[in-house]
Short mmCIF file of C-alpha atoms in Angstrom, two decimals:
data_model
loop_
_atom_site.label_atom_id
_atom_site.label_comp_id
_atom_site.label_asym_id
_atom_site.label_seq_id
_atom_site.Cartn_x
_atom_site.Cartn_y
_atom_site.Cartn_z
CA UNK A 1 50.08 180.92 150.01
CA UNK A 2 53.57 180.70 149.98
CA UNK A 3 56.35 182.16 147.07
CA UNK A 4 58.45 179.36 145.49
CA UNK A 5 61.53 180.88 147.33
CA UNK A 6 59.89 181.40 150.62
CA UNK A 7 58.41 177.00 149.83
CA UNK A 8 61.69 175.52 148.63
CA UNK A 9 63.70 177.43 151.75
CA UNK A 10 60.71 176.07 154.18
CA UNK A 11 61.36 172.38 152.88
CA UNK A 12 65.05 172.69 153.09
CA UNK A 13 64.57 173.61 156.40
CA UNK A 14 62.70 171.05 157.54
CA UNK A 15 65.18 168.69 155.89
CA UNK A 16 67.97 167.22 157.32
CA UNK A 17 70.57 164.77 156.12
CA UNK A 18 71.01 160.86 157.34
CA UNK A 19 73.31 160.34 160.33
CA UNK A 20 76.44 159.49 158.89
CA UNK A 21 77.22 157.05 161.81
CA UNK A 22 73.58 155.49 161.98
CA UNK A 23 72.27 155.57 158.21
CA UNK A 24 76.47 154.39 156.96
CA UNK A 25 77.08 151.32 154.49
CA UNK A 26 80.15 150.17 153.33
CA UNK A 27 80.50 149.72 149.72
CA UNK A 28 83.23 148.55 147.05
CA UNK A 29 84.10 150.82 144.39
CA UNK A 30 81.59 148.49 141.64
CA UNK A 31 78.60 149.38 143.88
CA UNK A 32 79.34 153.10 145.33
CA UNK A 33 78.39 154.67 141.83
CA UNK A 34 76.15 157.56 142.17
CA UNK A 35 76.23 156.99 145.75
CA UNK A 36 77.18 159.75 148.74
CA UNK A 37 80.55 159.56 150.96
CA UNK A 38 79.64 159.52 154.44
CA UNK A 39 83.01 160.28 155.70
CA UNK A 40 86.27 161.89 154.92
CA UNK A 41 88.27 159.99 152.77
CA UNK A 42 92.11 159.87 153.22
CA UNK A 43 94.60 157.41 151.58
CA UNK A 44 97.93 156.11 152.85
CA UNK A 45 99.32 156.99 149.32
CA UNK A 46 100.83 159.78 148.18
CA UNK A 47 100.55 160.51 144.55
CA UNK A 48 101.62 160.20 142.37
CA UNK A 49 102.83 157.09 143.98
CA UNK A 50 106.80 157.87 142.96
CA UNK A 51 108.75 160.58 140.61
CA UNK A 52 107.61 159.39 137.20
CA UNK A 53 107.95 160.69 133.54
CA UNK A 54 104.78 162.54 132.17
CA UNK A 55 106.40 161.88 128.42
CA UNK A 56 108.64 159.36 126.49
CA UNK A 57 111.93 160.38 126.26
CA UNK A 58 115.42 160.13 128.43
CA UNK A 59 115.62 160.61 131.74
CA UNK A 60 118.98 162.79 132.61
CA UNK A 61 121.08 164.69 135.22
CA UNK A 62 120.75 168.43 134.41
CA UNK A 63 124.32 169.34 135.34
CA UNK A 64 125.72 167.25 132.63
CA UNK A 65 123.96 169.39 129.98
CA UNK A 66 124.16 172.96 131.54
CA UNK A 67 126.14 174.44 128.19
CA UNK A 68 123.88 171.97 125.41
CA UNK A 69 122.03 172.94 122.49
CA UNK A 70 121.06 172.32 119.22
CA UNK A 71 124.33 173.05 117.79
CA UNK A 72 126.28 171.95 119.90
CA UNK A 73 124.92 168.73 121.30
CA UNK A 74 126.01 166.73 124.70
CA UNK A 75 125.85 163.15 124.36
CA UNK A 76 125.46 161.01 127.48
CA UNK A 77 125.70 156.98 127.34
CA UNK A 78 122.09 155.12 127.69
CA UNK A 79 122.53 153.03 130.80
CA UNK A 80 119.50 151.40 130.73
CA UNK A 81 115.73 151.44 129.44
CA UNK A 82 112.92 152.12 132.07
CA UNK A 83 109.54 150.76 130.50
CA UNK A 84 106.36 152.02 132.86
CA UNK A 85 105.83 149.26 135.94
CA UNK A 86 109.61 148.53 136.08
CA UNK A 87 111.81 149.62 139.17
CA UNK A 88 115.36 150.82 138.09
CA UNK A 89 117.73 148.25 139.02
CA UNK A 90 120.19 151.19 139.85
CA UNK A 91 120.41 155.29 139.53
CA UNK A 92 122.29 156.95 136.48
CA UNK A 93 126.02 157.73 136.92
CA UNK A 94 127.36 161.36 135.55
CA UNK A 95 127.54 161.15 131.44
CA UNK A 96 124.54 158.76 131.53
CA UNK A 97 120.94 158.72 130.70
CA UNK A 98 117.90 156.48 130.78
CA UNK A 99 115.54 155.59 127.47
CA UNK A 100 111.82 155.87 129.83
CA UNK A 101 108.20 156.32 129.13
CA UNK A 102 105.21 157.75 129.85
CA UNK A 103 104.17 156.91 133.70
CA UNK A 104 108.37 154.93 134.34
CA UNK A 105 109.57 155.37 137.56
CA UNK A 106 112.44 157.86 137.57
CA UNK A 107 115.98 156.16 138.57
CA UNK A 108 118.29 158.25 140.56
CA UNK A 109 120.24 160.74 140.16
CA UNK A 110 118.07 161.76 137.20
CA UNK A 111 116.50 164.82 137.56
CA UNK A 112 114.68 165.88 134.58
CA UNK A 113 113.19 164.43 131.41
CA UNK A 114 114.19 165.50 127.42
CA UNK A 115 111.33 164.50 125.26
CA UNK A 116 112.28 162.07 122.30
CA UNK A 117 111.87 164.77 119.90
CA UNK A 118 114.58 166.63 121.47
CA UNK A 119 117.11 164.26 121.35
CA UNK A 120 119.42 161.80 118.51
CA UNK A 121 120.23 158.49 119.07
CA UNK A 122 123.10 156.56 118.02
CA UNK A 123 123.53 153.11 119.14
CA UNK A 124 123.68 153.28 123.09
CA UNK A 125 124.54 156.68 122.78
CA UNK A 126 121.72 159.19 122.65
CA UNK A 127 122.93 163.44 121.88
CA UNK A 128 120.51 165.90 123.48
CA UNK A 129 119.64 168.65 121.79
CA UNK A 130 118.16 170.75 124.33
CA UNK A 131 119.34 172.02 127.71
CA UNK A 132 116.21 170.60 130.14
CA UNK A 133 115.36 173.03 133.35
CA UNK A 134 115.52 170.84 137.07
CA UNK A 135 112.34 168.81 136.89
CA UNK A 136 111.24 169.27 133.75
CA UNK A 137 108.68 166.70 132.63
CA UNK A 138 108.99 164.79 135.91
CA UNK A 139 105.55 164.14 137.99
CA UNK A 140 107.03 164.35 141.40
CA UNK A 141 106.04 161.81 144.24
CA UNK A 142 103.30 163.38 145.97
CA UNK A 143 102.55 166.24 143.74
CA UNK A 144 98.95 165.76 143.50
CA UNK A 145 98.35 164.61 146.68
CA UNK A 146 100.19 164.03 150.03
CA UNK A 147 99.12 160.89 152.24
CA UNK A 148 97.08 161.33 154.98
CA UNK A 149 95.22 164.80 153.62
CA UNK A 150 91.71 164.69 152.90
CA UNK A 151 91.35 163.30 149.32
CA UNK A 152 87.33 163.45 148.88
CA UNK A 153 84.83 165.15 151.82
CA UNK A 154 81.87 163.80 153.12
CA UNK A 155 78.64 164.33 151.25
CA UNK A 156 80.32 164.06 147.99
CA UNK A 157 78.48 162.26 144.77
CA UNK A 158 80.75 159.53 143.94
CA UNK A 159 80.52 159.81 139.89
CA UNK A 160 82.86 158.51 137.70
CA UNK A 161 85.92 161.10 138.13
CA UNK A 162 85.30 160.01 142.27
CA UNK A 163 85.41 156.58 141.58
CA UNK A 164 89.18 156.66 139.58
CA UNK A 165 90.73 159.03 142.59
CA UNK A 166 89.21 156.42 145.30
CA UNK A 167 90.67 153.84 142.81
CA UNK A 168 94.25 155.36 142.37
CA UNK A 169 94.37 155.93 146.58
CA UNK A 170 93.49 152.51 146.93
CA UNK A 171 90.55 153.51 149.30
CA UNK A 172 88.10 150.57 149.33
CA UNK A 173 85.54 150.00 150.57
CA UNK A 174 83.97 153.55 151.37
CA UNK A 175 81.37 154.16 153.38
CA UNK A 176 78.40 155.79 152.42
CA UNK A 177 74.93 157.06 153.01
CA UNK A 178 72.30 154.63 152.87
CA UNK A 179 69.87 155.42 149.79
CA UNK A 180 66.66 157.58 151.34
CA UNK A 181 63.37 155.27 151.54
CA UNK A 182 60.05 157.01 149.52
CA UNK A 183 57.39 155.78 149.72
CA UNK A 184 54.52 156.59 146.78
CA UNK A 185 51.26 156.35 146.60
CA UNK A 186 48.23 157.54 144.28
CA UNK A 187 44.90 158.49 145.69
CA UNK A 188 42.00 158.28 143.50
CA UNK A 189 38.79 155.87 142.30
CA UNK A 190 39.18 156.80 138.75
CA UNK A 191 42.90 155.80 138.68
CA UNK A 192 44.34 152.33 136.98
CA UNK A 193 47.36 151.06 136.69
CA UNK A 194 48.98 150.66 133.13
CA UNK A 195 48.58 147.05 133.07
CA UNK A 196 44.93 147.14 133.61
CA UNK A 197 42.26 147.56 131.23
CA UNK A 198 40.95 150.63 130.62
CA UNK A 199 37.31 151.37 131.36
CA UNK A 200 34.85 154.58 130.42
CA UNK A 201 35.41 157.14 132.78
CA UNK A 202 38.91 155.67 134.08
CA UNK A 203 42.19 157.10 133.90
CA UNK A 204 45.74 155.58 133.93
CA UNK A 205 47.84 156.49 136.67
CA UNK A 206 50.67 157.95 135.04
CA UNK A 207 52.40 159.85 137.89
CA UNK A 208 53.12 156.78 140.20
CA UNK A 209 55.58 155.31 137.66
CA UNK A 210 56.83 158.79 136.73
CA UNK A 211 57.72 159.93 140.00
CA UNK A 212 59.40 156.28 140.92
CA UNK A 213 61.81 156.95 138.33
CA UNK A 214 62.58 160.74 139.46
CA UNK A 215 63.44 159.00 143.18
CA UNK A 216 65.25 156.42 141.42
CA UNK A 217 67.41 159.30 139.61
CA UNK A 218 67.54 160.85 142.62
CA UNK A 219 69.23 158.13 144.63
CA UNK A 220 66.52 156.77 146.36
CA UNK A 221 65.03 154.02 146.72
CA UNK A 222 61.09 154.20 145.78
CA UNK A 223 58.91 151.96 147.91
CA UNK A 224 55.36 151.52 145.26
CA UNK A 225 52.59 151.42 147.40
CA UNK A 226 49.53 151.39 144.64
CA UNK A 227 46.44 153.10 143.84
CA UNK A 228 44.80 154.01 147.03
CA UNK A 229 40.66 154.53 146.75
CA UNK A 230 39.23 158.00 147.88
CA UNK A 231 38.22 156.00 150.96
CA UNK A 232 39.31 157.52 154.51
CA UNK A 233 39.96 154.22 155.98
CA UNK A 234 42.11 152.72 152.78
CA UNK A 235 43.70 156.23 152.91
CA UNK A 236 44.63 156.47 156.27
CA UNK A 237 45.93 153.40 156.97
CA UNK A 238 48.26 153.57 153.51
CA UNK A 239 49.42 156.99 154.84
CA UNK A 240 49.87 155.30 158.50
CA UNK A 241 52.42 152.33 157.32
CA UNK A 242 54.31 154.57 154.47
CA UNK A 243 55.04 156.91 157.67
CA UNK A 244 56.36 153.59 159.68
CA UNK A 245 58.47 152.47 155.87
CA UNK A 246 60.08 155.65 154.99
CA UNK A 247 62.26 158.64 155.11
CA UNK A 248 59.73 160.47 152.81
CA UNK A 249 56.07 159.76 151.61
CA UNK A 250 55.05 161.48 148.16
CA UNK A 251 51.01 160.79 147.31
CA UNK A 252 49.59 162.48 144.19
CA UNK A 253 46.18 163.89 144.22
CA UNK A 254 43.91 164.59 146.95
CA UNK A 255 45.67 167.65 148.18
CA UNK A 256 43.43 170.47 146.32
CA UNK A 257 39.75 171.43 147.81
CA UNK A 258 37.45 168.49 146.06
CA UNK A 259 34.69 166.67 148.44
CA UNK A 260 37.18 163.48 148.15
CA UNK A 261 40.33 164.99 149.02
CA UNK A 262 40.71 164.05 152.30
CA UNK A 263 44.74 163.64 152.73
CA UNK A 264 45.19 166.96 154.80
CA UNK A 265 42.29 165.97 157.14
CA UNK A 266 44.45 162.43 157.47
CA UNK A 267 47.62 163.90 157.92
CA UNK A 268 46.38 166.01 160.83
CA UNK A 269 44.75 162.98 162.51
CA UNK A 270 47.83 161.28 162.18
CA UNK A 271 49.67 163.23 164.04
CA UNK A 272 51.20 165.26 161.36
CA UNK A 273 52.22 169.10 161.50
CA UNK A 274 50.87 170.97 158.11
CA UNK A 275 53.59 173.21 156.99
CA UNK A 276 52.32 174.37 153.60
CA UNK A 277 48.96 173.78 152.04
CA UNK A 278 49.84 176.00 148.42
CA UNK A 279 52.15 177.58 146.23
CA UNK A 280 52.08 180.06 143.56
CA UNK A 281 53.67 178.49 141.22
CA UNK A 282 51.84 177.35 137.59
CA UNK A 283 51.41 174.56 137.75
CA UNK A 284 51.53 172.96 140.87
CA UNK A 285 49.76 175.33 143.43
CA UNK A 286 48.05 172.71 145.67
CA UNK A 287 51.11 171.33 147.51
CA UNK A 288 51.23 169.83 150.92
CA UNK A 289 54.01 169.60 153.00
CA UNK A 290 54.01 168.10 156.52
CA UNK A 291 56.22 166.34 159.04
CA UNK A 292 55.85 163.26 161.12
CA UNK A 293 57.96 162.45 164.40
CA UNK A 294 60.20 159.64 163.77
CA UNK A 295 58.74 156.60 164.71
CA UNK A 296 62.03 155.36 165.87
CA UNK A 297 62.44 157.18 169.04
CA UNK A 298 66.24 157.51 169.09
CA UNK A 299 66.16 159.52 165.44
CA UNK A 300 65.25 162.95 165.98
CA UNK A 301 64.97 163.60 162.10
CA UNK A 302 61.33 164.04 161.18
CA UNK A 303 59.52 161.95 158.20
CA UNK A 304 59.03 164.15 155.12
CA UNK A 305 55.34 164.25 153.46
CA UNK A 306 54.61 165.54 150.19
CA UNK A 307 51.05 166.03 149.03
CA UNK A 308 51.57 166.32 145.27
CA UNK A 309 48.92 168.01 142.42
CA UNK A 310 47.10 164.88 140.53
CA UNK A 311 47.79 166.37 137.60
CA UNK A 312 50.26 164.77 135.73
CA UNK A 313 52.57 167.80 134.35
CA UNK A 314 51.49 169.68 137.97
CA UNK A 315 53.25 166.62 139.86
CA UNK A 316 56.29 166.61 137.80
CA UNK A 317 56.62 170.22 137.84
CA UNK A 318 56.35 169.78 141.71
CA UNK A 319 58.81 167.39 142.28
CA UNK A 320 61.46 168.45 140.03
CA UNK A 321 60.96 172.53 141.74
CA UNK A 322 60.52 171.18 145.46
CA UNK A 323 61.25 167.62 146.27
CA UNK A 324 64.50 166.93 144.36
CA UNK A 325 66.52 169.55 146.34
CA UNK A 326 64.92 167.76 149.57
CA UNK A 327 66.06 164.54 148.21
CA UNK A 328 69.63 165.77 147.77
CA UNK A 329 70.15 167.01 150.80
CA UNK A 330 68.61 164.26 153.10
CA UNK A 331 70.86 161.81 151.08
CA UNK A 332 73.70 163.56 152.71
CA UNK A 333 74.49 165.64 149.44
CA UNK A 334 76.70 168.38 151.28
CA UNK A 335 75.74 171.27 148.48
CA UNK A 336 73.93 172.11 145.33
CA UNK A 337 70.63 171.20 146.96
CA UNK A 338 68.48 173.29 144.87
CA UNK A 339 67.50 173.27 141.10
CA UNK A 340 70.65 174.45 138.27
CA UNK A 341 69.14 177.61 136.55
CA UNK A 342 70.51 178.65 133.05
CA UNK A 343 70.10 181.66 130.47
CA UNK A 344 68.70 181.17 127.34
CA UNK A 345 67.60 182.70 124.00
CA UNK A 346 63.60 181.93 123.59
CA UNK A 347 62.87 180.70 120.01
CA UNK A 348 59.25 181.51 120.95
CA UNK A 349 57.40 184.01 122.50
CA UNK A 350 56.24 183.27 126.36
CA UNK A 351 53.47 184.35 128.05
CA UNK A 352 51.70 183.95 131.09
CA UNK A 353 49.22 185.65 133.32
CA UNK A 354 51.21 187.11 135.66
CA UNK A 355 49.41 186.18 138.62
CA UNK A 356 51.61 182.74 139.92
CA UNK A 357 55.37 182.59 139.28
CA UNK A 358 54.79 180.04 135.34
CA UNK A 359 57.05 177.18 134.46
CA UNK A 360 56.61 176.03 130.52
CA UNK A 361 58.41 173.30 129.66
CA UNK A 362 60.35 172.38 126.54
CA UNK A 363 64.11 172.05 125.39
CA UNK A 364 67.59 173.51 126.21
CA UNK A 365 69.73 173.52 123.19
CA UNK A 366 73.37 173.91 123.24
CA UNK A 367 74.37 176.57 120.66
CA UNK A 368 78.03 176.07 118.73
CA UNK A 369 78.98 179.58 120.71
CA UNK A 370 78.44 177.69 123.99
CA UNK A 371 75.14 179.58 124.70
CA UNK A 372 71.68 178.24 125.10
CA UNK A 373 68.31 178.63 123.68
CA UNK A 374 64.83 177.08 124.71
CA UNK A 375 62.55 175.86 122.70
CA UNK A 376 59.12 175.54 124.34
CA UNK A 377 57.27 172.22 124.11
CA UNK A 378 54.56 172.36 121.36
CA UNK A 379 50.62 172.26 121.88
CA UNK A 380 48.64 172.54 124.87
CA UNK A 381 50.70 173.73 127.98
CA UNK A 382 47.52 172.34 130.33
CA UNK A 383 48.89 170.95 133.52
CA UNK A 384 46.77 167.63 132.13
CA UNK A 385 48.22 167.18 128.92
CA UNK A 386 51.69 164.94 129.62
CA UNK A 387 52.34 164.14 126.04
CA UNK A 388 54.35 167.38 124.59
CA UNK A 389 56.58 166.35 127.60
CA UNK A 390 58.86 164.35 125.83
CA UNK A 391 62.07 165.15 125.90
CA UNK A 392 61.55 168.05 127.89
CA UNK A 393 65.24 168.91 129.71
CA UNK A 394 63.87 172.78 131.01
CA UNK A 395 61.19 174.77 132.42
CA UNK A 396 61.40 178.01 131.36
CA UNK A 397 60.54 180.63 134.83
CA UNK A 398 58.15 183.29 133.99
CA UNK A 399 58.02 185.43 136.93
CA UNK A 400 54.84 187.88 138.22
CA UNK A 401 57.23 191.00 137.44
CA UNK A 402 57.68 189.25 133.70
CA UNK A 403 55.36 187.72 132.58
CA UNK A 404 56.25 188.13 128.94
CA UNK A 405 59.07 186.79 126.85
CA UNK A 406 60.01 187.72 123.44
CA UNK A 407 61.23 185.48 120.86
CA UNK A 408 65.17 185.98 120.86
CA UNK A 409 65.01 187.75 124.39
CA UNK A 410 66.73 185.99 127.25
CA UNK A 411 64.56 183.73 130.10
CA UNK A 412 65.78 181.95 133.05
CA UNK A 413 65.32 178.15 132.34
CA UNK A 414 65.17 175.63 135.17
CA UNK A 415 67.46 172.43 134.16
CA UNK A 416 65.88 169.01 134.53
CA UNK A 417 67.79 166.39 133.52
#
């Protein structure tokens, strides 16, 4: 049985990240949201674009106001007015100024900006009141950023803050990983899907919809392959074409040691290599992970299997703890694989049995100090019982060597959303 340290650094390493020559797409900045750079981005820009002003004011020549103050005021003539998106028809002679605004190119000769606030104006005069250092309030051309640098490295998330620097460097389209293929599947007679009627003895697959919209959130695309009957046949041959479909197959149930759990014995026939079989982790400890060559011939990256618990809390515990930071990195994600672990003051106590590293789920607040507490989900913490999971944002970590967790101590809390 394997830690969940010694499991999640086994699955990284059997992970590795789309070619960014083969598995590239080019994208325009409307569709590349959320999506991963496959390449360096550079732009041709520098910026800012030009020497601007970063407030309203007048632009000036700082050696015509080397002995100003407020008592005894220079006053330079106002040669022009510079609104932002207008080139200066001409620079500023010695004695003059320029009225400007935010984001207006600087004319030349002028050097610095005063702020408004700082000055008096009288007709086209305008009497500064303060002696300005070189440069002050000017954004100089290339400041920020020098054409032909990198501007944004591959494997980055492009997120909205991404999206406004490719935007400002003009750098569209971008290329970008292709979204990973999962495939999912659920294994068992007794399942239904919502739509159907229930009858006595049935359950309602939960998990297959649940886990589609984890790979959705985590930028992949999720290929729904249905309810698949505890039949070795049906099994095998829905195992055999998710393999041919996908980056990474996920099933839910038939992993643990029942007389119809038969997707290890599959796995093996199909050519698969078992890599782990259990965890101890609560809940979750039946987990498979295998690999399959790649049946394109010319990819040497293997296809990902994950044999998830049935249970419904057990498979979401699963994939948030182990197949997320797989997801990440095959996407190309070029850091912060793993799962974002935060400090927090339990409301509650905690307590488990010591036995299997415990995740209980519940809620992060954010506390007007900036620090966090977690309140644990109320009711039944059975691995069956899916319903005190709304809203749940963190799993608190109860480890073997603490087991126990007083209310207002601290506790390591796994993020979730």
């Amino acid at each position: 049985m394997f830690s969940v340290q010694d499991a999640e650094a086994k699955i990284l390493s059997l992970t590795y990240p789309l070619d960014p020559e083969r598995d590239r797409q080019w994208m325009s900045l409307d569709e590349a949201e959320g999506r991963i750079l496959a390449a360096e981005v550079q732009s041709a820009l520098d910026f800012p674009y030009w020497d601007n002003s970063a407030m309203d004011g007048y632009a000036v020549r700082t050696t015509d106001l080397t002995t100003c103050s407020a008592e005894s005021p220079v006053a330079l003539e106002i040669a022009m007015e510079i609104p932002a998106g207008y080139h200066p028809p001409q620079g500023i002679a010695p004695g003059q100024a320029a009225r400007i605004f935010t984001g207006a190119m600087m004319p030349p000769g002028a050097d610095a900006v005063v702020i408004q606030e700082r000055t008096q104006r009288e007709g086209d005069r305008v009497f500064i009141l303060e002696r300005p250092e070189p440069q002050a309030w000017v954004r100089a051309k290339g400041d920020y950023y020098r054409a032909g640098a990198p501007l944004l490295y591959c494997g980055t998330r492009l997120n909205a803050p991404e999206i406004a620097i490719l935007a400002t460097a003009q750098c569209t389209p971008v290329a970008v990983y292709r979204r990973p293929a999962v495939s999912l599947l659920s294994t068992g007679n007794e399942l239904v899907t919502p739509e159907q009627t229930l009858q006595s003895g049935q359950i309602v697959d939960s998990n297959q919809p649940a886990i589609a919209a984890l790979v959705r959130q985590s930028g992949a695309i999720a290929q729904r392959l249905g309810i698949i009957p505890d039949e070795r046949d049906a099994l095998k041959a829905a195992i055999l074409g998710a393999i041919a479909t996908s980056d990474v197959v996920i099933s839910t149930g038939g992993v643990s040691v029942g007389d119809y759990d038969y997707v290890e014995e599959i796995l093996v026939e199909l050519g698969g290599t078992l890599h782990i079989q259990s965890v101890a982790v609560k809940p979750g400890k039946p987990l498979t992970v295998a690999t399959f060559p790649n049946p394109d011939p010319n990819n040497p990256r293997s296809i990902l299997y994950f044999g998830l618990p049935g249970n419904p809390v057990s498979a979401l515990v699963s994939f948030w703890r182990f197949v997320r930071p797989a997801l990440k990195k095959l996407s190309g994600q070029s850091r912060s694989w793993g799962p974002t672990f935060i400090r927090a003051i339990s409301r509650l106590d905690l307590k488990a049995d010591g036995k299997r590293e415990t995740y209980l789920w519940g809620q992060l607040v954010l506390r007007s100090d900036g620090t966090y507490e977690f309140d644990l989900a109320g009711g039944s913490h059975s691995s069956g019982n899916l319903i005190n999971l709304a809203n749940t944002n963190g799993l608190a970590v109860l480890s073997c060597d603490r087991p126990r967790v007083e209310a207002g101590e601290w506790v390591l809390v796994m993020q979730v959303s």
